[in-house]
PDB file of C-alpha atoms in Angstrom:
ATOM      1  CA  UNK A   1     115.375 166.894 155.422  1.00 79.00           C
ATOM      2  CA  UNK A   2     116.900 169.351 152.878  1.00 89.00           C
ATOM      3  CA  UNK A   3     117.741 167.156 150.372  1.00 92.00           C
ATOM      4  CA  UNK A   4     114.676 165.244 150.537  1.00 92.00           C
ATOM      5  CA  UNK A   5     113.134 168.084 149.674  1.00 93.00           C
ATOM      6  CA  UNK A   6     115.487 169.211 146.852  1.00 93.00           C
ATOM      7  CA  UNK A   7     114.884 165.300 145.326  1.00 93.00           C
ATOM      8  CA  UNK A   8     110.489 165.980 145.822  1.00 94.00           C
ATOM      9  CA  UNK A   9     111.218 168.661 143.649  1.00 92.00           C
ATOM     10  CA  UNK A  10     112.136 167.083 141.067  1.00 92.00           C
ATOM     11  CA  UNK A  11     109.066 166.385 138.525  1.00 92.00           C
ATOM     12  CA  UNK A  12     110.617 162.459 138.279  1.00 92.00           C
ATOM     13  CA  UNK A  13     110.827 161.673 142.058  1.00 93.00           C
ATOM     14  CA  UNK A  14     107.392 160.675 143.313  1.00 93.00           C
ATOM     15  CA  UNK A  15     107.961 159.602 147.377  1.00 94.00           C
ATOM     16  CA  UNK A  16     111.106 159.512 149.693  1.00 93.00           C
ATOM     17  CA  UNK A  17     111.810 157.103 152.943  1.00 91.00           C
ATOM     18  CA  UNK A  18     114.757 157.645 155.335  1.00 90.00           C
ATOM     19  CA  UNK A  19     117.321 155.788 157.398  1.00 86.00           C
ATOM     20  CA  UNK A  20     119.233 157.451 159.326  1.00 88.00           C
ATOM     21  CA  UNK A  21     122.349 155.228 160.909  1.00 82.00           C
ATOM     22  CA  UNK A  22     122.543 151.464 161.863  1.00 78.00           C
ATOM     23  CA  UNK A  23     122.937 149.440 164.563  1.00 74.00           C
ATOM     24  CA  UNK A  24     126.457 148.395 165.213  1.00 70.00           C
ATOM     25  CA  UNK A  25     125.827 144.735 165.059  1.00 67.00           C
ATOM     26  CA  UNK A  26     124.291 145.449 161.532  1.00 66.00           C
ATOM     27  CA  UNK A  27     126.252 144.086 158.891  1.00 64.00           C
ATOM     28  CA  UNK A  28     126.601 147.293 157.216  1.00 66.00           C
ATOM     29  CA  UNK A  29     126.837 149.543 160.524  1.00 70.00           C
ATOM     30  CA  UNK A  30     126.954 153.075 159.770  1.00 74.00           C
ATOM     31  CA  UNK A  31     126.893 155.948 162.107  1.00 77.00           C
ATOM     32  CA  UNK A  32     124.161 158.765 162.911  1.00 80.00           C
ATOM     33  CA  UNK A  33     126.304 160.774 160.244  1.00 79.00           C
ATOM     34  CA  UNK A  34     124.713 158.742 157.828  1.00 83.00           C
ATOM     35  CA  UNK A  35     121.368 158.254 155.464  1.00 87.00           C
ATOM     36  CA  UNK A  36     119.941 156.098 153.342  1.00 86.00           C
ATOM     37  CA  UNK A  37     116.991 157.525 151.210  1.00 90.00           C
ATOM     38  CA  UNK A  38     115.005 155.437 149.356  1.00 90.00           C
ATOM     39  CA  UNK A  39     113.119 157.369 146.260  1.00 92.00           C
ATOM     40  CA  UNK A  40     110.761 156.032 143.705  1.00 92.00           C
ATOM     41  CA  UNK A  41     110.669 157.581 140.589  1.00 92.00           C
ATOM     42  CA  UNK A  42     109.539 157.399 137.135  1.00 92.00           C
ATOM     43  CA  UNK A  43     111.465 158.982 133.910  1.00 91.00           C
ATOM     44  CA  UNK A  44     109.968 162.004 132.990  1.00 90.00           C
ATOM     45  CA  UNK A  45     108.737 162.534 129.574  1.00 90.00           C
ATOM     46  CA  UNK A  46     111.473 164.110 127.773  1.00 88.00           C
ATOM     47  CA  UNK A  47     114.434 162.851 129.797  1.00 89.00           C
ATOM     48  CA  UNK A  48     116.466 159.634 129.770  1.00 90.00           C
ATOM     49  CA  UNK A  49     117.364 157.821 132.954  1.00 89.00           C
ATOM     50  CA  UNK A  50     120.952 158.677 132.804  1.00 88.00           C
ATOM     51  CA  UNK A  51     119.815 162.476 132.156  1.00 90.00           C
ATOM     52  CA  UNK A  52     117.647 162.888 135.290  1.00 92.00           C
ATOM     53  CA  UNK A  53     120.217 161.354 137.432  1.00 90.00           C
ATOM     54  CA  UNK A  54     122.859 163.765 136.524  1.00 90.00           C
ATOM     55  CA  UNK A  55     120.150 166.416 136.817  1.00 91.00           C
ATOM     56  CA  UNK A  56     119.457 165.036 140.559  1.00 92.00           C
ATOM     57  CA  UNK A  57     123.079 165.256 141.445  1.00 90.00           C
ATOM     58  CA  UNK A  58     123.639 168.710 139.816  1.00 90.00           C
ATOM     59  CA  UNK A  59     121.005 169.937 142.705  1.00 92.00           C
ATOM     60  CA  UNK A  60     122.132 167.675 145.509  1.00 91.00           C
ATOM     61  CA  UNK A  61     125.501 169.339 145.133  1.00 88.00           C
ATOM     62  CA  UNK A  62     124.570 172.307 146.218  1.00 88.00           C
ATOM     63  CA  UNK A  63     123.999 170.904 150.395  1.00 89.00           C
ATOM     64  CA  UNK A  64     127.329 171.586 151.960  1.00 88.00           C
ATOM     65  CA  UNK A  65     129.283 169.119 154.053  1.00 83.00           C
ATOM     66  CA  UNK A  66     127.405 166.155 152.084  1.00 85.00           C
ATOM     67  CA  UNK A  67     129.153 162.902 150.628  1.00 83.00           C
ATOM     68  CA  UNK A  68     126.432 161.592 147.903  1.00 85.00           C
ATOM     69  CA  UNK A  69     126.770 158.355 146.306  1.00 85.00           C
ATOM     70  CA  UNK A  70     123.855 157.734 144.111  1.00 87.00           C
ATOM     71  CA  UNK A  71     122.633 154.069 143.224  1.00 83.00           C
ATOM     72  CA  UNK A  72     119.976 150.935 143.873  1.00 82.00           C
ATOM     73  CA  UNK A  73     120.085 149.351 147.185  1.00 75.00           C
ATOM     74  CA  UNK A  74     120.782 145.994 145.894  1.00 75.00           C
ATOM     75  CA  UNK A  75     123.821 147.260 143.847  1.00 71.00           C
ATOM     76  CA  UNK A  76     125.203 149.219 147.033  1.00 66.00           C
ATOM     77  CA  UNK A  77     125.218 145.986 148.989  1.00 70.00           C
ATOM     78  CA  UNK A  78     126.822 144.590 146.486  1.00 71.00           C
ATOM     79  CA  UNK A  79     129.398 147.285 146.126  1.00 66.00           C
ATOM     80  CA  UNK A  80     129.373 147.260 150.337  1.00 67.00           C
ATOM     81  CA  UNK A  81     130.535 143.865 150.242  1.00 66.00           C
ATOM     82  CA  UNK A  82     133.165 143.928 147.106  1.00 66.00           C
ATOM     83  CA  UNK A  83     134.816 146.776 148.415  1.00 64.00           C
ATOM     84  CA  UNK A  84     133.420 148.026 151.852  1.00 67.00           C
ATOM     85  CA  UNK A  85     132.352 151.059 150.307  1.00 74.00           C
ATOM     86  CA  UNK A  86     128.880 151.487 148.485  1.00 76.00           C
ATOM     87  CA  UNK A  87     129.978 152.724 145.133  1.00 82.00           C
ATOM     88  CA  UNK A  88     131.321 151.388 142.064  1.00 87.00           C
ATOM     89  CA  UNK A  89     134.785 152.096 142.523  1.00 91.00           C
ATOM     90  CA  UNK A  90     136.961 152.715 145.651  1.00 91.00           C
ATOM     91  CA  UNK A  91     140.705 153.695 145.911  1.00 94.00           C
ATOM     92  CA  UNK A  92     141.907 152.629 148.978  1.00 94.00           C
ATOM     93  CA  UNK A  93     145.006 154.280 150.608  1.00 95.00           C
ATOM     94  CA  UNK A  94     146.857 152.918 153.369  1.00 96.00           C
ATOM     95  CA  UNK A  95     149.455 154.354 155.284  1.00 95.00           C
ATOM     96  CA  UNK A  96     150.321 155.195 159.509  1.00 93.00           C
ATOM     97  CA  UNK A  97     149.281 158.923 159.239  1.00 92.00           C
ATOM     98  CA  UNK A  98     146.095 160.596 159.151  1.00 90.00           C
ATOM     99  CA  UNK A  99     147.125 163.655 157.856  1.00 90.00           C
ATOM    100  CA  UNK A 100     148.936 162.270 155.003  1.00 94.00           C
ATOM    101  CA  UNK A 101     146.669 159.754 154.778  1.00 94.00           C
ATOM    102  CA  UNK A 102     144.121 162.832 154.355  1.00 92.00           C
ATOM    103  CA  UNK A 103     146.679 164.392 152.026  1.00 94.00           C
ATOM    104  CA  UNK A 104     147.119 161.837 149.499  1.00 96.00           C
ATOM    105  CA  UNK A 105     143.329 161.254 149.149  1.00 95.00           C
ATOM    106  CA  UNK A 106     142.735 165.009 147.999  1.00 95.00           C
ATOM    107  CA  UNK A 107     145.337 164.315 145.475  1.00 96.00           C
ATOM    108  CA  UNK A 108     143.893 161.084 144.396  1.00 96.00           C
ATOM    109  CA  UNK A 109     140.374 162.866 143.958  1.00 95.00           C
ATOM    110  CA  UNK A 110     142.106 165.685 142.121  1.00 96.00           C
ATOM    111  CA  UNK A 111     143.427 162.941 139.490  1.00 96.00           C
ATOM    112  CA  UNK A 112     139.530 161.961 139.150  1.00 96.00           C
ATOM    113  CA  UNK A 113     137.714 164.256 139.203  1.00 93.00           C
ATOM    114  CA  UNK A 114     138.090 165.028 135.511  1.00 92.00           C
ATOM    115  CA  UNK A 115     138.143 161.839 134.405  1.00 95.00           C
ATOM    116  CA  UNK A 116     135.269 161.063 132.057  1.00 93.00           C
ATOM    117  CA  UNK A 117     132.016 158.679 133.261  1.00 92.00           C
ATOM    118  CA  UNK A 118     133.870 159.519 137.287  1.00 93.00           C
ATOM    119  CA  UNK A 119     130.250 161.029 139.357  1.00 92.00           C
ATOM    120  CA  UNK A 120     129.565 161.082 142.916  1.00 90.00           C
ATOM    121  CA  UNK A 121     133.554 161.114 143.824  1.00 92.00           C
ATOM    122  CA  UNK A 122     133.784 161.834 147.226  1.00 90.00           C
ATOM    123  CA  UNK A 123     136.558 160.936 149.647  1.00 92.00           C
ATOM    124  CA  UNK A 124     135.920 159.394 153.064  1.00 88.00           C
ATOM    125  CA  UNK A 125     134.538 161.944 155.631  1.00 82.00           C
ATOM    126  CA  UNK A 126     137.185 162.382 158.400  1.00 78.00           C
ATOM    127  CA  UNK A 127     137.126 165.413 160.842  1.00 77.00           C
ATOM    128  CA  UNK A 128     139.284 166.961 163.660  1.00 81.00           C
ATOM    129  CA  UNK A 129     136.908 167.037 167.397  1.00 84.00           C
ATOM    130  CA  UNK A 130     137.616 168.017 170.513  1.00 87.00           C
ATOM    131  CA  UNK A 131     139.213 165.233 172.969  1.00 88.00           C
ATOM    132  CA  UNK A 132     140.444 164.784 176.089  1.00 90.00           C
ATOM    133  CA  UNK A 133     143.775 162.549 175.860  1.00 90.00           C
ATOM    134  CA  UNK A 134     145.029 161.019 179.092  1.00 93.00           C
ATOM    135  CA  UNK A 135     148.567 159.601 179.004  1.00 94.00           C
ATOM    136  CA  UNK A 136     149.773 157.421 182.128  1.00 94.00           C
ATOM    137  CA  UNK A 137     153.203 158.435 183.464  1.00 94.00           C
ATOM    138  CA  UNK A 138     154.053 155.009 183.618  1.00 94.00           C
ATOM    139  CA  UNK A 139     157.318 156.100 186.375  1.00 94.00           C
ATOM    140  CA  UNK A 140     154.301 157.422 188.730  1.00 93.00           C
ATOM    141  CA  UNK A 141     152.332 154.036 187.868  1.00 93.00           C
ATOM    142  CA  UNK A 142     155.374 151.983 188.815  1.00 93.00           C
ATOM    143  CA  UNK A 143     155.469 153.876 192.708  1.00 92.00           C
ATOM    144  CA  UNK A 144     151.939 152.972 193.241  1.00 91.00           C
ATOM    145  CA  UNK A 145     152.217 149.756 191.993  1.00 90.00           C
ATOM    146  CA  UNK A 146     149.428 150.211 189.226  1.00 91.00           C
ATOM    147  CA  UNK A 147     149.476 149.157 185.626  1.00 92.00           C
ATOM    148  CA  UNK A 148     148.471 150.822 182.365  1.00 93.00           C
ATOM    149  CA  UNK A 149     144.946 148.356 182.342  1.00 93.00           C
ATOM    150  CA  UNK A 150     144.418 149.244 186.156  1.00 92.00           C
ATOM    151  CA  UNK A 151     144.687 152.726 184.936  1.00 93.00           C
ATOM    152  CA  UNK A 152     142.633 151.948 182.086  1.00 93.00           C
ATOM    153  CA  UNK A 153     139.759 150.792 183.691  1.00 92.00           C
ATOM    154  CA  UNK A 154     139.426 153.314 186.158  1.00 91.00           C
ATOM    155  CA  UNK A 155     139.185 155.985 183.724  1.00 92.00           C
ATOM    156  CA  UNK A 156     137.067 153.832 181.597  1.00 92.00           C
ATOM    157  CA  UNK A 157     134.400 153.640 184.585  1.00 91.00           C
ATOM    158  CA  UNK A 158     135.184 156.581 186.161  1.00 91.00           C
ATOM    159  CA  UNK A 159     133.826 158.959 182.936  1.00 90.00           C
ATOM    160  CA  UNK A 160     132.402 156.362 180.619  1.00 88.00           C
ATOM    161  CA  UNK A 161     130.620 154.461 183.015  1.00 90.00           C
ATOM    162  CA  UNK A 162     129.805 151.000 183.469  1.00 90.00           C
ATOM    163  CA  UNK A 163     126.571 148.714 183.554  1.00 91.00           C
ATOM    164  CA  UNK A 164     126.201 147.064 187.241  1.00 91.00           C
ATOM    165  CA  UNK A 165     122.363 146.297 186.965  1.00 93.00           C
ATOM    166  CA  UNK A 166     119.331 146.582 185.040  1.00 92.00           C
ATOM    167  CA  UNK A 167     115.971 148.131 186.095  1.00 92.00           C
ATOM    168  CA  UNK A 168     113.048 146.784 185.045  1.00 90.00           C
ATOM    169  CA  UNK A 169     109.793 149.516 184.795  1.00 87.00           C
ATOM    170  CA  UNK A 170     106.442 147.508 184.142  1.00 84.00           C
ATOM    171  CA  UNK A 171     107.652 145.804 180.426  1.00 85.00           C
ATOM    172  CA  UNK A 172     111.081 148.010 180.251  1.00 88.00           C
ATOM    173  CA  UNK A 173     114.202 147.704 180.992  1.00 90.00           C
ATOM    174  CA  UNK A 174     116.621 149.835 181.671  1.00 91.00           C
ATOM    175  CA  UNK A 175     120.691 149.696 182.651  1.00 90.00           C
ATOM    176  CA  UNK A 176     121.935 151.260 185.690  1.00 92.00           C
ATOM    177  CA  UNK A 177     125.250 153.171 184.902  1.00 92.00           C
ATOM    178  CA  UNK A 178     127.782 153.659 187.517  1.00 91.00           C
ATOM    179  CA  UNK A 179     129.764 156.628 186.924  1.00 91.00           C
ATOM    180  CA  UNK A 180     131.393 160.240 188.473  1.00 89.00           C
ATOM    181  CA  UNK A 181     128.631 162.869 188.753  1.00 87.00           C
ATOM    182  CA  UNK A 182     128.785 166.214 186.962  1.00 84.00           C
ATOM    183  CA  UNK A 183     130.705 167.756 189.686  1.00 82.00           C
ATOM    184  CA  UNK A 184     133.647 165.449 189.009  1.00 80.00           C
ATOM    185  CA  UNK A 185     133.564 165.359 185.447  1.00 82.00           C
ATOM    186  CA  UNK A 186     132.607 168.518 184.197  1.00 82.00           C
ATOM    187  CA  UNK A 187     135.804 170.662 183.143  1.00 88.00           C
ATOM    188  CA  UNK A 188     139.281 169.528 182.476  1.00 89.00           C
ATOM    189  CA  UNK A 189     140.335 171.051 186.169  1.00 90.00           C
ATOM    190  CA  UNK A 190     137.431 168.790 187.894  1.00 90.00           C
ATOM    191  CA  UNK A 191     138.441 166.128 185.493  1.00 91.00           C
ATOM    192  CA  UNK A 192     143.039 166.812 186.739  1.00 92.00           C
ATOM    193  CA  UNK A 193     141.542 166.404 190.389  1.00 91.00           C
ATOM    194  CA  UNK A 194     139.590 163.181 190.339  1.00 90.00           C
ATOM    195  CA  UNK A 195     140.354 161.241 193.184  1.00 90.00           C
ATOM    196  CA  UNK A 196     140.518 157.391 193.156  1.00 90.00           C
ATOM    197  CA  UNK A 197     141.351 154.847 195.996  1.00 88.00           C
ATOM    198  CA  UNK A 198     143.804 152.680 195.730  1.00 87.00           C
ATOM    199  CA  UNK A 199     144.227 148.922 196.827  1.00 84.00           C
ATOM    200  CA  UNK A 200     146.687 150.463 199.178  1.00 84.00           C
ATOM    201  CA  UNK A 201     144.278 152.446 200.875  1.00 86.00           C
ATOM    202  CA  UNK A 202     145.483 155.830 199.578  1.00 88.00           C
ATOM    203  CA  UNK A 203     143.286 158.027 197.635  1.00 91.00           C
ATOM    204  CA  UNK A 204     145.333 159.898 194.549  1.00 92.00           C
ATOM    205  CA  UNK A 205     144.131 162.825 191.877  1.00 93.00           C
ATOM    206  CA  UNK A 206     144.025 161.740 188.848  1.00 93.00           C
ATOM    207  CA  UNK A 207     146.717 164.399 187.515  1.00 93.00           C
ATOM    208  CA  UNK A 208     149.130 162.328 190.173  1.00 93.00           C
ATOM    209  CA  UNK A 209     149.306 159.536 187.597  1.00 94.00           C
ATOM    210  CA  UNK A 210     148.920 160.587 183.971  1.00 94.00           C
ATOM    211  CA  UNK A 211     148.890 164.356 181.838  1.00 93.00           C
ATOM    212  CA  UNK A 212     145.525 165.139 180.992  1.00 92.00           C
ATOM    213  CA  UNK A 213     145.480 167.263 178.144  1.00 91.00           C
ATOM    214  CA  UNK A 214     142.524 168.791 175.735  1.00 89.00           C
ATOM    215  CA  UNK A 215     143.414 168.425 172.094  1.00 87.00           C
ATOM    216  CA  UNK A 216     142.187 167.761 168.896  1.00 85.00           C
ATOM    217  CA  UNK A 217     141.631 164.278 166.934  1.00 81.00           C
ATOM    218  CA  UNK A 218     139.960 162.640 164.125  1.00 81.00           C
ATOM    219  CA  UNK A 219     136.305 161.695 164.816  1.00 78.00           C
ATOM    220  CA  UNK A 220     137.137 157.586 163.615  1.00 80.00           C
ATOM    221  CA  UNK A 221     139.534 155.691 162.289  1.00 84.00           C
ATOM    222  CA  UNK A 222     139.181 153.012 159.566  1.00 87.00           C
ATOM    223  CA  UNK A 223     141.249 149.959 159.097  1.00 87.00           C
ATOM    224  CA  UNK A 224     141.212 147.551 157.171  1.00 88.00           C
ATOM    225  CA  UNK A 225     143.648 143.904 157.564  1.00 87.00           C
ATOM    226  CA  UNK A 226     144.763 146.143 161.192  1.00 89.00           C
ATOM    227  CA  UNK A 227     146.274 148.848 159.246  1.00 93.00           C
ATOM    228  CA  UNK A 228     144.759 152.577 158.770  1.00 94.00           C
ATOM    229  CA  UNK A 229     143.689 153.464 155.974  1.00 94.00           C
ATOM    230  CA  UNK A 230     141.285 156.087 153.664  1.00 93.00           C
ATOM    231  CA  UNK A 231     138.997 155.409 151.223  1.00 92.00           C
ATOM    232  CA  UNK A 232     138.394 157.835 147.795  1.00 94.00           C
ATOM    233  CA  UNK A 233     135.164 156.654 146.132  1.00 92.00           C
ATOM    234  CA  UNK A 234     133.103 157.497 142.903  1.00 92.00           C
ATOM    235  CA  UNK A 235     130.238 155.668 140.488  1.00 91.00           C
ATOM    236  CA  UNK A 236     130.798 155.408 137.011  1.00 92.00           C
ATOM    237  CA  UNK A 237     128.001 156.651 134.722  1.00 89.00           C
ATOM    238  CA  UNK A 238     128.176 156.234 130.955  1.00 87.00           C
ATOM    239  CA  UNK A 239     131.094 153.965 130.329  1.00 89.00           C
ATOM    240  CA  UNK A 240     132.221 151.214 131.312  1.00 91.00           C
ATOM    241  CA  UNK A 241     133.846 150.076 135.113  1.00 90.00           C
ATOM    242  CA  UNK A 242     137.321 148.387 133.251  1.00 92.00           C
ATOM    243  CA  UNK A 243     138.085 151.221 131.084  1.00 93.00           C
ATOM    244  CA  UNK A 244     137.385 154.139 133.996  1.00 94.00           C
ATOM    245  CA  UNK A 245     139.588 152.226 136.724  1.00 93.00           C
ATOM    246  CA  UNK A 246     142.348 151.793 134.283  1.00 94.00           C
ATOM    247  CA  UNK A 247     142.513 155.636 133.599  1.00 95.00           C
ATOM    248  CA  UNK A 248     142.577 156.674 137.318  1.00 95.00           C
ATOM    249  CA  UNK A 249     145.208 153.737 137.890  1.00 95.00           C
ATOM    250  CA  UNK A 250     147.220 155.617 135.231  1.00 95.00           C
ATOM    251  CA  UNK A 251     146.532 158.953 136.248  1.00 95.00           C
ATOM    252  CA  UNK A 252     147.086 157.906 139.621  1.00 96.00           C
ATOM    253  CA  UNK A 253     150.780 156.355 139.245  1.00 94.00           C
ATOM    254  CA  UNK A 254     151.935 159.232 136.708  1.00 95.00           C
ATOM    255  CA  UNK A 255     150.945 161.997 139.192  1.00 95.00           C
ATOM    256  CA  UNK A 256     150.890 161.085 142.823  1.00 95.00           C
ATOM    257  CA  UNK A 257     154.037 160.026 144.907  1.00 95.00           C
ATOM    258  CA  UNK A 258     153.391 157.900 148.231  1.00 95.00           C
ATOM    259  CA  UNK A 259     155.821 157.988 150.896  1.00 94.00           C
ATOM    260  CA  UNK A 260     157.825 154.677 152.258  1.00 94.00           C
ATOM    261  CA  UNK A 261     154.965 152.653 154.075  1.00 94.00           C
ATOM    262  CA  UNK A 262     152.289 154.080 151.727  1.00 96.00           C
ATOM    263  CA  UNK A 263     150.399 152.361 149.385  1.00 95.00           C
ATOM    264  CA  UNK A 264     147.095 152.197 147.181  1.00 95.00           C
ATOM    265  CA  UNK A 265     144.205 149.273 146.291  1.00 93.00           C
ATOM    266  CA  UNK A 266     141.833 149.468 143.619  1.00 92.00           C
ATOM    267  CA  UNK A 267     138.254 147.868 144.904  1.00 82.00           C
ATOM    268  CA  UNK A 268     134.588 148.199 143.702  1.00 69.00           C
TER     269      UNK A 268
END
């Protein structure tokens, strides 16, 4: 990849190993989105630890679109389990909308990002995609005689899919899907005129019983005690933890206003 090529260029990184996501029953899941890379080094002649970190990051910054947090994999565990994050310090903000949500992070970075000993501040990646949103007209629901979870399901099976069997193949195995072919689930039109039978015998489109609608959405959602929430995050490097999350708690309560509902949680 490009950046572990930017890191084998460096004269104090001698060998690189990626991971690249982790499986969701992992207890520290991450998605596809994500890498670990694992580098062993040795302090050139010349430099001190500290230095050819902050040279390392200096070049990393350069990859667009990256979130780099820069540490030992024992410490990030332990940071991953502190604070659900794996760096040294995490300001979590919790509120009921993304957007502001999104919002008050940037201003919460803002406040820390010239605070001395503050590196690798990032705040948590969250992007608008594509969706499809289907919303059950519950009135139409009601004359068929079909609830939101019938509804649910349908959908859910119709254009998800759903496992019915497994197929073994000499030592593999593999699950059979049930689900609507291309030609039913290809475009938003062929996607309106889905037809499904009914217990009653009648056979409805699926634009009968709900809006279908293409929009735009934020890729995930994190939570945390049920309620939404967004996570600013940084390492501390020459200075101490206490002293750096007391100046961007003051920083932070002199400068940045939270609506009703809104709050803020220092972890790490």
């Amino acid at each position: 990849t490009r950046i572990e090529k930017i890191l084998l260029a460096h004269p104090g990184i001698i060998s690189t190993s990626r991971r690249t996501g982790r499986a969701e029953l992992d207890e520290h899941a991450q998605g596809v989105n994500a890498s670990e890379i694992d580098a062993k080094f040795e302090v050139p002649e010349g430099y001190t630890k500290e230095e050819m970190l902050n040279e390392i990051r200096a070049d990393l910054s350069i990859v667009p679109g990256t979130n780099i947090t820069i540490g030992q994999p024992i410490g990030h565990r332990i940071d991953h389990m502190l604070s659900g994050t794996r760096a040294n310090i995490a300001v979590k903000i919790f509120g009921s909308d993304l957007y502001e949500l999104r919002s008050k992070a940037e201003e919460v970075r803002a406040q820390m990002e010239n605070i001395t000993g503050v590196v690798d501040l990032s705040v948590e990646q969250q992007q608008n995609v594509p969706q499809i949103q289907i919303k059950p007209d519950r009135r139409a629901l009601a004359r068929y005689g079909i609830t939101i979870e019938d509804l649910s399901e349908m959908v859910d099976v119709a254009f998800a899919g759903e496992v019915v069997s497994q197929i073994l193949e000499e030592d593999k195995m593999f699950d059979l899907t049930v689900r609507f072919d291309e030609n039913h689930r290809g475009s938003m039109d062929k996607i309106r005129q889905a037809r499904f039978n009914l217990e009653s015998g009648v056979i409805i489109p699926l634009s009968e019983l709900a809006s279908i609608e293409s929009k735009s959405g934020h890729n995930t959602i994190s939570r945390e005690n049920v309620q939404r929430k967004i996570v600013v995050s940084a390492n501390v490097s020459g200075r101490d933890l206490r002293s750096t999350v007391d100046e961007i708690r003051a920083n932070v309560e002199t400068n940045v206003s939270f609506p009703q509902g809104y709050f803020v949680e220092y972890g790490g």
